[in-house]
XYZ file of C-alpha atoms in Angstrom:
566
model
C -15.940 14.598 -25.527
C -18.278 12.578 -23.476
C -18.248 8.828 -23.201
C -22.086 8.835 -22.441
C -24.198 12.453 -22.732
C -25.519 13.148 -19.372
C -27.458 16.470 -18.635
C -25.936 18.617 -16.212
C -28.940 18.272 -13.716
C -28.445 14.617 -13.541
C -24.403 15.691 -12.650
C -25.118 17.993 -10.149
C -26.774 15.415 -8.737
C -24.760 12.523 -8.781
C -22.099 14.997 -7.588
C -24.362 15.592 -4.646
C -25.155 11.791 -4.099
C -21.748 11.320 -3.778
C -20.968 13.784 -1.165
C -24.230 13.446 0.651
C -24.942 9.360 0.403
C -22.129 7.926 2.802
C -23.464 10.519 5.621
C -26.936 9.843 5.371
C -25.731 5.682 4.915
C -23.541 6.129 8.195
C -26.687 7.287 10.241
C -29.206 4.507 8.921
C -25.731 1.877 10.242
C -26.615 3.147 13.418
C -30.299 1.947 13.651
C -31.698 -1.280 13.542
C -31.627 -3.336 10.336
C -35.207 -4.320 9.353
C -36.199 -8.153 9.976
C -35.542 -9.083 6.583
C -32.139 -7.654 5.920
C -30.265 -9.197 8.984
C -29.119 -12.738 6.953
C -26.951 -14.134 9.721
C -26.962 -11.632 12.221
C -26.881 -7.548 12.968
C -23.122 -7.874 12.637
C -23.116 -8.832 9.150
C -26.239 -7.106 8.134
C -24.625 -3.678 9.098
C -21.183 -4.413 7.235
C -23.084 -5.730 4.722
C -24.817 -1.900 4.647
C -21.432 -0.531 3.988
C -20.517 -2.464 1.094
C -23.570 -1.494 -0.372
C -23.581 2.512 0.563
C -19.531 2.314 -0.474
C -20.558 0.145 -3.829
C -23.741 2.756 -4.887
C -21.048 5.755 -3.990
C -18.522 4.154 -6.500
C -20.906 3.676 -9.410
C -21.939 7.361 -8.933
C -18.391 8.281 -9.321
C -17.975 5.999 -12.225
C -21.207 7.397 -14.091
C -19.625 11.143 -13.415
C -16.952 10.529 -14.530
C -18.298 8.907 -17.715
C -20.800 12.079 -18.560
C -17.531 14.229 -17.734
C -16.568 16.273 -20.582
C -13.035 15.113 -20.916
C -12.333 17.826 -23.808
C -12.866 20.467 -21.307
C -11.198 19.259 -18.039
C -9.975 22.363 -16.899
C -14.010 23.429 -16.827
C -15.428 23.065 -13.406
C -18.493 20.513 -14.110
C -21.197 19.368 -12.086
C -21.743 22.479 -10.491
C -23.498 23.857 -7.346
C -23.922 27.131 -6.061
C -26.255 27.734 -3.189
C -26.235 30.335 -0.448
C -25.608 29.484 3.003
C -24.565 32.299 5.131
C -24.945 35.378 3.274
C -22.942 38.108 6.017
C -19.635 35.681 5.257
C -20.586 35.307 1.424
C -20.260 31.459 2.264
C -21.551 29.187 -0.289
C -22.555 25.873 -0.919
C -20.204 25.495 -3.960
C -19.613 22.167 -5.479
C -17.343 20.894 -8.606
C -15.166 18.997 -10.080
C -12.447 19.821 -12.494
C -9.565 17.240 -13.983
C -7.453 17.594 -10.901
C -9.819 16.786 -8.329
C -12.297 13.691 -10.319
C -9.139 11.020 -10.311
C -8.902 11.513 -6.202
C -13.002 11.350 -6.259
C -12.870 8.516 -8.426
C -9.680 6.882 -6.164
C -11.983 7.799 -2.875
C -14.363 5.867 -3.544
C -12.842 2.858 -5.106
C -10.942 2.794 -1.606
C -13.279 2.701 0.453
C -15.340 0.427 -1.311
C -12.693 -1.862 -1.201
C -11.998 -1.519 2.525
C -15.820 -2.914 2.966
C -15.322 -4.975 1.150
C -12.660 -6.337 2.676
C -14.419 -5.596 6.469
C -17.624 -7.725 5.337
C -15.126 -10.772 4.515
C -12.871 -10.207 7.392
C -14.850 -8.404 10.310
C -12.379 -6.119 12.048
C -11.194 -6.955 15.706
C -12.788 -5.060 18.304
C -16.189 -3.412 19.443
C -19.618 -2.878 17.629
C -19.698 -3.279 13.775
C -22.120 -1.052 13.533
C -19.412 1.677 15.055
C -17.143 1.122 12.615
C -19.488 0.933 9.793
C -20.988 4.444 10.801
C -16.818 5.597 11.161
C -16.180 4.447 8.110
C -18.901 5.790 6.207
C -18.585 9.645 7.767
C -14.665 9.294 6.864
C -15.705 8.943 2.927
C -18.247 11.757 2.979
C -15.619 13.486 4.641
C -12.586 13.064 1.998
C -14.903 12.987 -0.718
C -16.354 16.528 0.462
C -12.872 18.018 0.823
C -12.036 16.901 -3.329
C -15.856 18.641 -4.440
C -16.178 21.632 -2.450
C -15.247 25.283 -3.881
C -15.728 27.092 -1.094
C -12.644 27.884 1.773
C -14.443 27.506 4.759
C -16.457 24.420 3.204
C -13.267 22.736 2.384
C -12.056 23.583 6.466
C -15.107 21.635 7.637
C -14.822 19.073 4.845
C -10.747 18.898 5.430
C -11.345 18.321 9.575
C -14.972 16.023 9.288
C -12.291 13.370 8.653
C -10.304 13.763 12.184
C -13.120 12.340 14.657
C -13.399 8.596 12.689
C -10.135 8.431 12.401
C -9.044 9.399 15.766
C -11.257 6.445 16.640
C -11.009 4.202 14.346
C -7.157 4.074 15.631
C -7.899 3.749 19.069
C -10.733 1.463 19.108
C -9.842 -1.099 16.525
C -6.266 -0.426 16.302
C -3.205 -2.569 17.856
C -0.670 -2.180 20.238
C -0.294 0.828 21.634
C -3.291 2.323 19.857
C -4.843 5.238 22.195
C -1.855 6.876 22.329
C -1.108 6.683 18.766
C -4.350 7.951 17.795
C -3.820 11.120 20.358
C -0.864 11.897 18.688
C -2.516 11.834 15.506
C -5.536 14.016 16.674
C -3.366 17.035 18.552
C -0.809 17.151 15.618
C -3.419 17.743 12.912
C -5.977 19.923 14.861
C -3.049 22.188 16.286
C -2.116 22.541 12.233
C -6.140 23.029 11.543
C -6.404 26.006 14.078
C -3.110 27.554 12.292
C -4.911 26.774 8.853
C -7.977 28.084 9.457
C -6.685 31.331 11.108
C -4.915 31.996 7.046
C -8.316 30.721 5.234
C -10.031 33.680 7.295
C -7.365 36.219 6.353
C -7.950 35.125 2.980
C -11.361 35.414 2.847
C -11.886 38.779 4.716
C -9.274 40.717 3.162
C -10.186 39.665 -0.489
C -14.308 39.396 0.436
C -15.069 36.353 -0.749
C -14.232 32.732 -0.083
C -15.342 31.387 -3.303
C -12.013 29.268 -4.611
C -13.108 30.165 -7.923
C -13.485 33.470 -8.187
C -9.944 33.342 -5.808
C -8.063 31.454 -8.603
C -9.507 33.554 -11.467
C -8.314 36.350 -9.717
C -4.601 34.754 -8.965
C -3.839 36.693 -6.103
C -4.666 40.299 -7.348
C -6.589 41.209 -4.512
C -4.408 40.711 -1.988
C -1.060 42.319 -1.154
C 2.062 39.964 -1.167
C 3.129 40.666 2.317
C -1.030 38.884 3.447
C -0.211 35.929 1.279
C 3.452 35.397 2.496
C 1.231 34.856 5.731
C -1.584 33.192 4.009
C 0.872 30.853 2.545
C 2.576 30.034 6.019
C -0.385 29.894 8.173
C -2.214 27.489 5.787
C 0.818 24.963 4.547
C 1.242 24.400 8.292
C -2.161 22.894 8.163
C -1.938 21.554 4.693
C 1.753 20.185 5.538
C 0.872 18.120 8.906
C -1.703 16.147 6.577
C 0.720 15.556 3.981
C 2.905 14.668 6.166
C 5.797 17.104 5.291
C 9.090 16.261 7.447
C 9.454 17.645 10.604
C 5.717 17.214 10.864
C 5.485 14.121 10.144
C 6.087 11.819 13.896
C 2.491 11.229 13.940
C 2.191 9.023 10.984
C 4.137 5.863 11.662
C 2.584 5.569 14.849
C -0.958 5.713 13.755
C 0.100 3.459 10.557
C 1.684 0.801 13.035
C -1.506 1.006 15.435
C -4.430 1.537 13.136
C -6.502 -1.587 11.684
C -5.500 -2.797 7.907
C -8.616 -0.711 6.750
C -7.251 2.551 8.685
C -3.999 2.288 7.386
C -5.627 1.772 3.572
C -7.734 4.744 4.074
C -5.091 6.847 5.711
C -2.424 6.217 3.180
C -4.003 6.036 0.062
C -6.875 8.712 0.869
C -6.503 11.362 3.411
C -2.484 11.883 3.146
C -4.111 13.281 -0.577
C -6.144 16.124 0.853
C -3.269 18.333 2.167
C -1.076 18.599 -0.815
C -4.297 18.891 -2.776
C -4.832 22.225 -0.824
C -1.293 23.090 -2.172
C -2.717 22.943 -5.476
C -6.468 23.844 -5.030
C -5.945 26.998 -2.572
C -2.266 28.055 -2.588
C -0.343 28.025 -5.882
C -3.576 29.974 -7.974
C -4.701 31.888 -5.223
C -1.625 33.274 -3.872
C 0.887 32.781 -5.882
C 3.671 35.336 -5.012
C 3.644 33.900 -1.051
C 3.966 30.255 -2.541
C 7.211 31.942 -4.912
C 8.651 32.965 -1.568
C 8.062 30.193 0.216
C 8.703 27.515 -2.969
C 12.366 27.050 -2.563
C 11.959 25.899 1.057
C 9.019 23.988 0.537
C 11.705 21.970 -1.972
C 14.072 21.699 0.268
C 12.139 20.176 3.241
C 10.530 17.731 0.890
C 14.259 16.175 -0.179
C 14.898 15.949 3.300
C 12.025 14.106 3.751
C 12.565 11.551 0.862
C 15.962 10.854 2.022
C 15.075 10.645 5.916
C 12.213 8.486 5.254
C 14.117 5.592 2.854
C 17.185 5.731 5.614
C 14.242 5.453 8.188
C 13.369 2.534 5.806
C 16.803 1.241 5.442
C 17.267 0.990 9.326
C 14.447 -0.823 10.125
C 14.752 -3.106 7.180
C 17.921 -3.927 8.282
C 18.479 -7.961 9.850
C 18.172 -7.419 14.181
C 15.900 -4.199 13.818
C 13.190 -5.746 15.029
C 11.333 -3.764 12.576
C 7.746 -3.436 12.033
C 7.054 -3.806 8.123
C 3.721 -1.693 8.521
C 5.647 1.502 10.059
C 8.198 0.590 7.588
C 5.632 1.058 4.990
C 4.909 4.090 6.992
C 7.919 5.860 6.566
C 8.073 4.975 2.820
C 5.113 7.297 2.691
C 7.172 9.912 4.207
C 9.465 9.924 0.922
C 6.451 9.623 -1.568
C 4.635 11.994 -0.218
C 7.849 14.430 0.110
C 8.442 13.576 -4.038
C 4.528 15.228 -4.195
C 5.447 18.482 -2.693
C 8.844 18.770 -4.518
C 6.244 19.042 -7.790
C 4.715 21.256 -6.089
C 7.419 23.713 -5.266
C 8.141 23.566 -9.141
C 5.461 25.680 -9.599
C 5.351 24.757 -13.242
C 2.717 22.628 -15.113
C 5.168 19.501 -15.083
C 6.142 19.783 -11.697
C 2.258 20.036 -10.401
C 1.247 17.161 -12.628
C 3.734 15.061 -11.751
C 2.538 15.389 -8.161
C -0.618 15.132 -9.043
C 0.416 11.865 -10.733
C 2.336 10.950 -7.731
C -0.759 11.201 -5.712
C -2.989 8.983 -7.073
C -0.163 6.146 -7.635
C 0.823 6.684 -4.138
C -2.928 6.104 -3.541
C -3.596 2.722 -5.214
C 0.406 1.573 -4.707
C 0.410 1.771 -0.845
C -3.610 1.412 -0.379
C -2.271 -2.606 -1.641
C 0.781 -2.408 0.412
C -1.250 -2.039 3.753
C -3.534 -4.718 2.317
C -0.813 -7.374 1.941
C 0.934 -6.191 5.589
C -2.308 -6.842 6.814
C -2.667 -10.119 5.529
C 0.818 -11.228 6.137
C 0.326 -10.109 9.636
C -2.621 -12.260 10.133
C -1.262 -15.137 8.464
C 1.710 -15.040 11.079
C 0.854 -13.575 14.356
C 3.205 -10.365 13.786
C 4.761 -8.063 11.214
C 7.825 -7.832 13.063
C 10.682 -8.710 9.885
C 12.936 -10.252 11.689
C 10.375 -12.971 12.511
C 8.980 -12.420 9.259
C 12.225 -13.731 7.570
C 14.038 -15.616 9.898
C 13.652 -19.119 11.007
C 10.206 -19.485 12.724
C 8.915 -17.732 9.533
C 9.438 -18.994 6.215
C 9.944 -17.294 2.736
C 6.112 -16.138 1.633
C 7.288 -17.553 -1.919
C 7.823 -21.264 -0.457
C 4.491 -20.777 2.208
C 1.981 -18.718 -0.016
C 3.501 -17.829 -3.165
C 0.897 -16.127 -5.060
C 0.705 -13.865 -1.679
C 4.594 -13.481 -2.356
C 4.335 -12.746 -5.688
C 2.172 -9.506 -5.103
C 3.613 -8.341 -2.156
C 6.824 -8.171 -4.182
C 4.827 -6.676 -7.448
C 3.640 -3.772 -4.760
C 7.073 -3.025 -3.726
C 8.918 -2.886 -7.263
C 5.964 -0.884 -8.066
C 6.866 1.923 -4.983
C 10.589 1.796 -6.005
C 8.762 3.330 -9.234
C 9.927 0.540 -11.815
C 9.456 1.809 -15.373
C 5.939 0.609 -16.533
C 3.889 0.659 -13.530
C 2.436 4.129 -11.855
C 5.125 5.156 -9.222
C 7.498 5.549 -12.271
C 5.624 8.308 -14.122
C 5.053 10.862 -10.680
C 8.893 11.247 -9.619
C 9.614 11.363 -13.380
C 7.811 14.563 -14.187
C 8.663 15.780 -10.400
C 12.467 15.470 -10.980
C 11.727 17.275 -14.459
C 10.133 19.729 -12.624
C 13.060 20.530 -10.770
C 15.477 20.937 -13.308
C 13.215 24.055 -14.525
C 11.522 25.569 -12.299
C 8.865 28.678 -12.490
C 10.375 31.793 -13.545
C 11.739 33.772 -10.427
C 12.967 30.639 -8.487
C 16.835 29.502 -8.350
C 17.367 26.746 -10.677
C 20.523 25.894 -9.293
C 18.620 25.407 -5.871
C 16.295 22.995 -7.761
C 18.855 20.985 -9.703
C 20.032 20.346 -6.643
C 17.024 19.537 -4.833
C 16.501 16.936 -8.378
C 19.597 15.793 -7.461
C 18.994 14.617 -3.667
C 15.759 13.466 -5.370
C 16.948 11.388 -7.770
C 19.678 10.197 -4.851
C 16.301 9.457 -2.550
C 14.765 7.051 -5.925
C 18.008 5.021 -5.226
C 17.881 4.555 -2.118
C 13.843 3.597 -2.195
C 15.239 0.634 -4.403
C 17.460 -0.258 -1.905
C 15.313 -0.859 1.113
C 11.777 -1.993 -0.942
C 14.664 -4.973 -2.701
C 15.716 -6.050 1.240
C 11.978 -6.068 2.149
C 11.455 -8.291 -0.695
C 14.960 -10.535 -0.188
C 13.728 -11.083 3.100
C 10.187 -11.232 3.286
C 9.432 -13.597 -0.064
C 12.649 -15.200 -0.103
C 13.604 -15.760 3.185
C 16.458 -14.891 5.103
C 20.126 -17.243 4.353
C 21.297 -18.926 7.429
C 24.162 -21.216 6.275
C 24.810 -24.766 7.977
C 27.715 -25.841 8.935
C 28.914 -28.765 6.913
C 30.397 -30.800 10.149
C 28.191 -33.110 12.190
C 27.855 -31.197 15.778
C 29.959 -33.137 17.942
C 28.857 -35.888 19.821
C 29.115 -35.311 23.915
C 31.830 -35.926 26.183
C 29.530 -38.905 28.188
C 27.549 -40.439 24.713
C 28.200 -44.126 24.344
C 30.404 -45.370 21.727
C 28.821 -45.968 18.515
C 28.357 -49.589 17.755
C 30.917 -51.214 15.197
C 33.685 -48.981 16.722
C 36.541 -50.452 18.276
C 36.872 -49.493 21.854
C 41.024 -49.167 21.264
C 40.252 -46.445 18.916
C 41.929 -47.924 16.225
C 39.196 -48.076 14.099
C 36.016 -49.739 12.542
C 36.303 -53.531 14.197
C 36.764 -56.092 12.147
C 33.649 -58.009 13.466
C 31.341 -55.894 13.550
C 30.738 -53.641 10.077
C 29.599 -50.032 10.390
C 26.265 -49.480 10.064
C 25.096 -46.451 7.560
C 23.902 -43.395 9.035
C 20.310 -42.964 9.339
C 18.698 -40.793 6.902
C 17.033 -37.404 8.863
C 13.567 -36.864 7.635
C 13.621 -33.709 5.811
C 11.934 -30.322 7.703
C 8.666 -29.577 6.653
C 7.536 -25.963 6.305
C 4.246 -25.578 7.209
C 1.892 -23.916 4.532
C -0.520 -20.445 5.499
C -3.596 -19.527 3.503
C -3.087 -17.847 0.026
C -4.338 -15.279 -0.920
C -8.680 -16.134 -0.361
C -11.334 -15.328 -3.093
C -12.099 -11.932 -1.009
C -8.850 -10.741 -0.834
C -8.374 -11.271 -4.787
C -11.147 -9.449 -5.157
C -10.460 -6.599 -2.906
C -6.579 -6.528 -4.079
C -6.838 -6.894 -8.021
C -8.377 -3.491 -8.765
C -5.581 -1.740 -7.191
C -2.839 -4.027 -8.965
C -4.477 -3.646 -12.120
C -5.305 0.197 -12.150
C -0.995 0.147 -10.890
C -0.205 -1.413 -14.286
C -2.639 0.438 -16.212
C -1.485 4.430 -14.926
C 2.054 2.839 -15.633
C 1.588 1.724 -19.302
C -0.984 4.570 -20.265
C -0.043 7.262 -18.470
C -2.255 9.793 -20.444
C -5.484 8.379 -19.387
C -4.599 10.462 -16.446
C -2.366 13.262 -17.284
C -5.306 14.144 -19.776
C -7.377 15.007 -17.573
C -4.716 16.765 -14.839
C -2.779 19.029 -17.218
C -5.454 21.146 -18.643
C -6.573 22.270 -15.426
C -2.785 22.672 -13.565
C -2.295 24.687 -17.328
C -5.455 27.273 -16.357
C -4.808 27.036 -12.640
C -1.287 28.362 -12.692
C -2.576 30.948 -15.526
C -4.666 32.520 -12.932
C -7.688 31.128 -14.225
C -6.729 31.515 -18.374
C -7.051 28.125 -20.056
């Protein structure tokens, strides 16, 4: 079923638009804008060009995904298939299926969004036009990695994304922001060079690099002890984008560092492309090196959901000094580590339920980082302890409606029934309990059962963030006056014997102390509502109608782990 009957020309096209459009938009952000498009000045003209290059790039999406044939999901649409280097077999291979059109779709929406958001709010720092052009090459970038079908495609897609990033960080970032944005640049190209090394072996041992014909043929062609190295050479790459704990140390810092926009984009956009290599490359085309390697996989994701909410917990916690964005950070660690536990499963619920996970992670965080970045400018700092304490008031008593989100975003990462977090660890957790045939379900109940452990304490520290951050943080008064000092003159209509009130002279009543003020910040302003709403509305919307997704997803994980068999 198609909403609206499209012809598959027109698809492969819009397909192509969407890939091709930001790249072509980030090199006309670089020249100058024509006399009549400038409006106030070059500045706004070129952010101006990236709302409307991000805006054309969403309605494409939107009108793909309208002629997509929803009956069919698990049938690659849209397709392209062009030669490109014939010794290597490489193709230009583009498609979409049901897993990879919600994270086109949640690409785009992102991004349009952030320039949104940039056109309102310029960022801090040097030319506009830069960061435009940065921008713009990140989304053709992501966007690439989600449509290609081709291994060495998706390499070049998967590292296009490093260089805007990298500066993006360390040109309009904060504190400490160069050396952030170096650790995030050696820790994912050392994984790349490891990655790409297993997408050769691959490729030349099984003579093709078409991910197609590589799923259909589920791993037939190659021996297990070449994907048992396959597997570990490319999850190295795939896991230092997730980020999968130990590999994860870059992240907070470049979340703490980067701009609001950089932290949207990183978080709800390119965390997504490594554990959609899990699914795309490793579990259908080698599938007895991801059995092997499953049960560890597992277990470092529970360690990672439980390190990152205690990370959480400790800088939540009052005298931290905590930074709310890496705390936000570290929460991603968890999330992200619920994704891979799916993963692990190996079984259709498992791999839905992080494929679930991955797009409410997307929109849940993506309006995390957009409220940390407006509380932060609002106050100076994101530092909780000021946040909450004295010198900064509760958000519900200074901008409530602000308040009111910001806690909406966080009940909505603890995965409260009804909103989209819930529905991901769900069907992980499920996952675990029965796992693919071959793996040790007593190793997964348990790993379901540090899991489940890890939901708790998520609860725990997004409930403190909101206790202290909306609310405020309880300092109680003393009841007693504070005593007068030792040299103050006596209080008239006191006698000096100290025998009492005089008779002559009546007490007079205390003064009444005008009451303290708290000073009032900005609400939330027409461009953030607009910017924001999307993202809370598409939270409520996966979490009340959770099929609108898992229709399209489950088809496709059903014929991918089939080895290509709907």
């Amino acid at each position: 079923m198609t909403v609206i009957d499209i012809s598959p020309s027109v698809m492969q096209f819009l397909l192509a638009f969407i890939v091709v459009a930001p790249l072509l938009g980030a090199v006309a952000a670089l020249l100058p804008a024509p006399p009549g498009l400038k409006g106030k000045g070059p500045d706004q003209a070129v952010l101006r060009h990236g709302v409307t290059v991000t805006g054309a790039v969403l309605i494409a999406a939107i009108v793909l995904a309208v002629g997509f044939d929803h009956d069919h999901p698990a049938t690659m649409q849209a397709t392209t298939d062009i030669s490109w280097i014939p010794a290597l077999d490489v193709r230009i291979h583009l498609g979409i299926d049901g897993i990879s059109l919600p994270l086109l779709l949640l690409t785009a929406l992102l991004t349009f969004l952030c320039a949104l958001h940039s056109y309102f709010k310029p960022p801090a720092g040097p030319s506009p036009k830069a960061f435009t052009a940065l921008v713009l090459v990140l989304e053709s970038g992501t966007l690439a990695t989600f449509a290609v079908l081709d291994l060495l495609l998706f390499f070049l897609a998967f590292e296009m994304v490093l260089i805007p990033m990298y500066f993006l960080i360390a040109r309009w970032g904060g504190d400490q922001r160069r050396a952030a944005a170096w650790k995030f640049i050696l820790y994912t190209l050392l994984g790349s060079v490891v990655m790409l090394l297993g997408l050769l072996l691959i490729g030349l041992r099984s003579g093709t690099f078409d991910m197609v014909a590589l799923a259909t043929d589920n791993g037939r062609g190659l021996t297990t002890s070449v994907q048992i190295i396959a597997v570990l050479a490319i999850g190295v790459g795939l896991a230092v984008k997730t980020p999968m704990w130990p590999l994860h140390s870059w992240l907070p810092d470049a979340h703490t560092a980067a701009p609001t926009v950089g932290s949207v984009l990183l978080a709800g956009v390119l965390l997504k492309m490594g554990t959609y290599g899990f699914v795309r490359i490793l579990l259908p085309i080698a599938p007895d090196g991801m059995r092997t390697f499953a049960p560890y996989l597992a277990a470092f994701a529970v360690v990672g959901i439980v390190y990152g909410s205690l990370a959480c917990l400790a800088l939540a916690r009052r005298g931290a000094k905590g930074d709310l964005k890496r705390l936000i950070a570290y929460s991603s660690v968890g999330h992200m580590g619920f994704v891979l536990l799916g993963i692990a499963t190996m079984t259709p619920t498992g791999v839905n339920g992080a494929l679930f996970a991955n797009i409410a992670h997307g929109l849940i965080t993506g309006l995390l980082f957009f409220l940390v970045g407006a509380v932060k400018d609002r106050y100076g700092t994101a530092d909780l302890d000021t946040l909450a304490g004295a010198t900064g008031a509760a958000l519900y008593g200074r901008a409530p409606r602000l308040g009111a989100l910001l806690a909406f975003a966080a009940v909505a990462s603890l995965g409260l029934p009804g909103l989209a977090g819930f529905w991901g660890e769900m069907l992980t957790l499920f996952g675990a309990y029965s796992p693919a045939e071959g793996l040790s379900r007593p190793a997964f109940r348990t790993f379901m059962a540090i899991g489940a452990f890890g939901t708790l304490l998520t609860a725990a520290y997004m409930l403190i963030v909101v206790r202290r951050v909306c609310m405020g943080e309880h300092t109680p008064h003393s009841r007693l006056s504070p005593a007068a000092p030792a040299d103050a003159p006596e209080p008239s209509g006191t006698d000096p014997s100290g025998a009492g009130p005089s008779a002559t002279t009546p007490p007079r009543p205390a003064t009444p102390q005008p009451a303290a003020t708290t000073p009032q910040l900005a609400d939330i302003q027409t461009y953030e509502a607009a910017a924001w709403t999307p993202l809370a509305a598409l939270t409520v919307l996966a979490g009340l109608w959770p099929a609108v997704l898992l229709g399209l997803t489950d088809p496709a994980v059903q014929k991918l782990l089939a080895g290509g068999k709907s």
